[in-house]
Coordinates of C-alpha atoms in Angstrom, one line a residue:
M1 CA 0.1 0.1 0.1
A2 CA 1.3 3.6 -1.1
E3 CA 0.3 6.5 1.4
I4 CA 1.6 10.3 1.2
I5 CA -0.3 12.6 3.7
Q6 CA -0.3 16.5 3.7
K7 CA -2.0 19.4 5.3
D8 CA -3.9 19.3 2.2
G9 CA -5.2 15.9 2.5
T10 CA -4.2 12.5 2.2
W11 CA -3.6 10.0 -0.7
A12 CA -3.8 6.3 0.0
F13 CA -3.8 3.7 -2.8
D14 CA -4.3 -0.1 -2.0
G15 CA -3.8 -1.5 -5.8
D16 CA -7.7 -1.5 -6.8
A17 CA -8.6 2.2 -5.4
L18 CA -7.1 5.5 -4.4
R19 CA -8.8 6.9 -1.4
L20 CA -8.5 10.7 -1.4
T21 CA -9.2 12.3 2.0
P22 CA -9.4 16.3 2.1
G23 CA -7.0 17.6 5.5
R24 CA -8.4 19.4 8.3
D25 CA -6.1 22.5 7.5
K26 CA -7.7 25.8 7.5
N27 CA -6.8 26.5 3.9
V28 CA -8.6 23.2 2.6
S29 CA -11.5 24.8 0.7
L30 CA -15.3 24.4 1.6
L31 CA -15.9 22.1 -1.3
R32 CA -13.4 19.8 -0.4
K33 CA -14.4 19.0 2.7
E34 CA -17.9 18.9 2.0
L35 CA -17.2 16.0 -0.5
G36 CA -15.3 14.2 2.4
E37 CA -13.3 11.0 1.0
L38 CA -13.2 9.8 -2.5
V39 CA -12.7 6.7 -3.3
V40 CA -11.5 6.6 -7.1
P41 CA -11.1 2.8 -9.0
L42 CA -8.4 2.4 -10.8
G43 CA -10.4 1.8 -13.9
A44 CA -11.2 5.6 -13.7
L45 CA -8.0 6.6 -14.0
A46 CA -6.1 8.0 -17.1
G47 CA -3.1 8.9 -15.6
I48 CA -1.1 10.7 -12.5
S49 CA 1.3 13.0 -12.6
F50 CA 3.8 15.0 -10.0
E51 CA 5.3 18.3 -10.2
Q52 CA 8.1 19.6 -8.4
G53 CA 8.1 23.4 -7.5
K54 CA 10.8 25.2 -5.1
K55 CA 8.6 25.6 -2.2
A56 CA 5.9 22.8 -2.9
G57 CA 5.1 20.3 -5.4
R58 CA 2.3 18.7 -6.6
L59 CA 0.2 15.4 -7.5
R60 CA -2.2 15.4 -10.1
L61 CA -4.8 12.6 -11.1
R62 CA -6.0 12.7 -14.6
L63 CA -9.9 10.9 -14.9
R64 CA -10.9 9.4 -18.0
D65 CA -13.8 11.4 -19.6
G66 CA -17.1 10.5 -18.4
A67 CA -15.9 8.8 -15.3
D68 CA -17.1 11.4 -12.6
P69 CA -19.8 13.4 -12.8
L70 CA -18.2 16.1 -11.0
L71 CA -15.8 16.9 -13.5
L72 CA -18.9 16.4 -15.9
A73 CA -20.7 19.1 -14.4
T74 CA -17.9 21.5 -13.8
G75 CA -16.6 21.5 -17.2
G76 CA -13.0 20.9 -15.4
R77 CA -13.1 24.5 -14.2
L78 CA -12.7 23.9 -10.7
T79 CA -9.3 25.6 -9.9
E80 CA -6.7 23.9 -7.5
P81 CA -7.9 25.2 -4.4
H82 CA -11.3 22.7 -4.8
D83 CA -10.1 20.3 -7.1
P84 CA -9.7 17.0 -5.2
Y85 CA -8.0 15.4 -7.9
Q86 CA -4.7 17.5 -6.8
L87 CA -2.8 17.7 -3.5
I88 CA -0.5 19.9 -2.7
V89 CA 3.2 18.3 -1.4
E90 CA 5.6 19.8 0.5
S91 CA 9.4 19.9 -0.4
D92 CA 10.5 17.1 2.2
R93 CA 8.2 14.6 0.5
Y94 CA 9.1 14.9 -3.0
G95 CA 10.4 11.5 -2.2
V96 CA 7.5 9.7 -1.2
A97 CA 5.1 11.7 -3.6
E98 CA 7.5 10.1 -6.8
Y99 CA 7.2 6.7 -5.2
F100 CA 3.5 6.6 -4.7
V101 CA 3.2 8.1 -8.6
D102 CA 5.6 5.0 -9.8
E103 CA 2.8 2.2 -7.9
V104 CA -0.3 3.9 -9.2
R105 CA 1.1 4.1 -13.0
S106 CA 2.6 0.1 -12.5
A107 CA -0.5 -1.0 -11.2
L108 CA -2.2 0.6 -14.3
L109 CA 0.3 -0.8 -16.4
L110 CA -0.5 -4.4 -15.2
D111 CA -4.2 -3.8 -15.1
Q112 CA -3.7 -2.6 -19.0
V113 CA -6.5 -0.1 -18.2
P114 CA -7.2 2.5 -21.0
A115 CA -6.6 6.0 -20.9
G116 CA -9.5 6.8 -23.2
P117 CA -13.2 7.7 -22.1
V118 CA -16.0 5.6 -20.6
D119 CA -19.6 5.1 -21.3
A120 CA -21.0 4.8 -17.1
Y121 CA -19.8 6.7 -14.2
L122 CA -17.3 5.3 -12.3
L123 CA -17.6 7.5 -9.2
P124 CA -21.3 7.8 -7.4
G125 CA -21.5 11.7 -7.3
P126 CA -22.7 13.8 -3.9
S127 CA -25.0 12.2 -1.7
V128 CA -28.4 13.3 -1.4
P129 CA -30.5 15.6 -0.1
L130 CA -28.1 18.3 -0.1
S131 CA -29.1 22.0 -0.2
V132 CA -26.7 24.6 -0.7
S133 CA -27.2 28.7 -0.7
A134 CA -25.0 31.0 -2.4
G135 CA -25.1 34.2 -4.9
D136 CA -29.2 34.9 -5.7
G137 CA -30.6 31.9 -4.4
T138 CA -30.6 28.4 -3.0
A139 CA -30.7 25.3 -5.0
G140 CA -31.9 21.8 -3.2
F141 CA -32.0 18.2 -4.6
D142 CA -33.6 15.2 -2.9
G143 CA -33.0 13.0 -5.8
E144 CA -35.8 13.1 -7.8
R145 CA -37.0 17.1 -7.8
I146 CA -34.6 20.3 -7.9
R147 CA -35.9 22.8 -5.6
L148 CA -34.6 26.6 -6.6
E149 CA -35.2 29.2 -4.1
W150 CA -34.8 33.3 -4.0
N151 CA -33.5 35.7 -1.6
W152 CA -33.4 39.7 -1.1
K153 CA -30.6 39.8 -3.8
T154 CA -32.4 38.2 -6.6
E155 CA -33.8 40.2 -9.5
D156 CA -37.6 41.3 -8.9
A157 CA -38.0 39.7 -12.9
K158 CA -37.1 36.2 -11.4
A159 CA -37.9 36.2 -7.9
A160 CA -41.7 37.4 -8.7
A161 CA -42.7 33.7 -10.1
G162 CA -41.4 32.4 -6.5
A163 CA -39.7 29.1 -5.7
R164 CA -39.0 26.9 -8.4
T165 CA -39.5 23.1 -8.4
L166 CA -37.9 21.3 -11.4
A167 CA -38.2 17.3 -12.0
L168 CA -35.3 15.3 -12.4
A169 CA -37.0 13.8 -15.8
D170 CA -37.7 16.9 -17.3
I171 CA -33.6 17.8 -16.9
T172 CA -31.5 17.2 -20.0
G173 CA -28.6 19.0 -18.7
V174 CA -26.6 20.8 -16.1
E175 CA -23.6 23.4 -15.7
W176 CA -21.4 25.1 -13.4
H177 CA -19.4 28.2 -14.2
P178 CA -17.3 29.4 -11.3
A179 CA -17.3 33.6 -11.6
A180 CA -14.0 34.8 -13.2
G181 CA -13.0 38.3 -13.2
L182 CA -15.7 40.8 -14.4
E183 CA -17.9 37.8 -15.6
N184 CA -20.2 36.0 -12.7
G185 CA -20.8 32.5 -12.2
H186 CA -24.1 30.0 -12.4
L187 CA -25.6 26.7 -11.7
R188 CA -27.7 26.5 -14.4
F189 CA -30.2 23.9 -15.4
T190 CA -31.6 23.0 -18.9
V191 CA -35.3 22.1 -19.1
R192 CA -36.3 19.9 -21.8
H193 CA -38.5 21.8 -24.6
A194 CA -37.5 25.1 -23.1
P195 CA -33.8 26.1 -23.9
T196 CA -33.3 29.5 -23.1
K197 CA -29.9 32.0 -23.8
T198 CA -31.0 34.2 -20.9
P199 CA -28.7 35.3 -18.5
P200 CA -28.2 33.7 -15.3
K201 CA -29.4 37.1 -13.7
Y202 CA -33.2 36.7 -15.0
D203 CA -33.2 33.1 -15.8
P204 CA -35.3 31.2 -13.5
N205 CA -33.5 27.8 -14.2
A206 CA -30.3 29.3 -12.7
V207 CA -28.4 30.8 -9.7
E208 CA -26.1 33.2 -10.2
L209 CA -23.2 33.6 -8.6
W210 CA -20.7 36.6 -7.6
G211 CA -17.3 35.0 -6.6
F212 CA -18.1 34.6 -2.8
K213 CA -16.9 31.5 -0.8
K214 CA -19.6 29.4 -1.4
D215 CA -20.4 29.5 -4.7
P216 CA -18.4 26.2 -5.3
L217 CA -20.1 24.2 -3.0
M218 CA -23.3 24.6 -6.2
A219 CA -20.7 22.5 -7.9
L220 CA -21.9 19.7 -5.3
V221 CA -25.5 20.3 -6.5
A222 CA -24.4 20.0 -10.3
A223 CA -22.9 16.7 -9.7
A224 CA -25.3 15.3 -7.7
V225 CA -28.1 15.8 -10.5
Q226 CA -25.4 15.1 -13.3
A227 CA -24.9 11.8 -11.6
R228 CA -28.8 10.7 -11.6
L229 CA -29.0 11.8 -15.6
P230 CA -28.4 9.1 -18.9
H231 CA -24.8 9.6 -19.1
P232 CA -23.6 11.7 -22.0
A233 CA -21.6 8.9 -24.0
R234 CA -25.2 6.5 -24.1
A235 CA -27.4 9.2 -24.7
A236 CA -24.9 10.6 -27.7
A237 CA -25.6 6.7 -28.8
I238 CA -29.3 7.5 -29.2
H239 CA -28.9 11.2 -30.1
P240 CA -25.8 11.3 -32.0
V241 CA -24.2 14.6 -30.8
D242 CA -23.9 16.6 -34.4
A243 CA -27.6 15.3 -35.4
R244 CA -29.2 18.7 -35.7
P245 CA -33.1 19.4 -35.8
E246 CA -33.8 18.8 -39.4
L247 CA -35.0 22.1 -41.1
P248 CA -37.9 22.5 -43.0
S249 CA -37.8 22.1 -46.8
P250 CA -38.0 25.4 -48.7
P251 CA -41.4 26.4 -49.3
V252 CA -43.1 25.1 -52.5
A253 CA -44.6 27.0 -55.3
S254 CA -48.1 28.2 -53.6
A255 CA -50.1 31.3 -53.0
E256 CA -47.8 31.4 -49.8
D257 CA -44.4 30.9 -51.6
D258 CA -43.9 34.9 -51.5
H259 CA -41.6 37.1 -51.1
D260 CA -42.4 37.8 -47.2
A261 CA -42.3 33.8 -46.7
L262 CA -39.0 33.9 -47.7
L263 CA -37.5 36.8 -45.6
R264 CA -39.1 35.4 -42.8
R265 CA -37.4 32.4 -43.4
L266 CA -34.2 33.8 -43.8
R267 CA -34.9 35.7 -40.7
E268 CA -35.4 32.2 -39.1
L269 CA -32.1 30.8 -40.7
G270 CA -30.3 34.2 -39.0
E271 CA -31.6 33.1 -35.6
L272 CA -31.1 29.6 -35.8
H273 CA -27.3 30.3 -36.8
R274 CA -27.0 33.3 -34.0
T275 CA -28.0 30.7 -31.1
G276 CA -25.6 27.8 -32.4
V277 CA -27.9 25.4 -33.8
L278 CA -27.0 25.8 -37.5
T279 CA -23.1 25.8 -38.2
D280 CA -21.6 28.6 -40.8
E281 CA -21.4 25.8 -43.5
E282 CA -25.0 24.7 -43.0
F283 CA -26.5 28.6 -42.6
A284 CA -24.9 29.3 -45.8
L285 CA -26.0 26.4 -48.0
A286 CA -29.7 26.9 -46.8
K287 CA -29.3 30.7 -47.1
Q288 CA -28.3 30.2 -50.3
A289 CA -31.3 28.1 -51.4
V290 CA -33.8 30.4 -50.0
L291 CA -32.1 33.1 -52.1
K292 CA -32.4 30.9 -55.2
R293 CA -36.0 31.1 -54.4
M294 CA -36.4 34.7 -54.4

């Protein structure tokens, strides 16, 4: 068994799995403390590395794409203080860190663990029920329903509708973005048949985040929901990622096939292109077809 104990946390490897336990130091983030001990099966790993620095080094785990709902929901946006797959190593423990890396790499090689993506979650995600308050609201999740409640800082237009309950069966996606620079972050849920580009400040399906201490905890809600949604790889097999909605055929010659109808069609195509439904190439081809009719 290989083990390394630091203020930042303790990593232990028994040949089958890694146990990542957050430290009790005051500098350990709230998110890592709330996540608690993570058990990462060897089969979920794509690699491990150790980077030395003058004063401290860093151990990093790289998980296979799609293995962890937390990484999926946050899109790799967790920074070092909150990323559970990084460990700060003091300079006098560099030898232990290198030994730890060698042990894990040897196990990956012996078990012939592929580094490619997986089609099922290999980590369970945060347990439920859970509730987090940050930014302009509170997000709670009991495993079946998401409850969004607003506070006195919520924009009036969003708060006017009151608290919101979303059934998990109606959710097609979830994302967490941290605040960065002058840009606010958010926790947003994509509801079936109701896509929106509304800013989180006004979106009743999103909590706006302003970069405060508790913001990363919203990633727990995102990960818990993501873990209970169909895995993206399986969903893509049923509905390919690049499959796009079929565009209505150009109007056939009729009384309605007039100049105004074609202008409306151009406006519709422009909106589909602007919102990202159509690629530049698809937009150009469809536009050309309409212009020929004109």
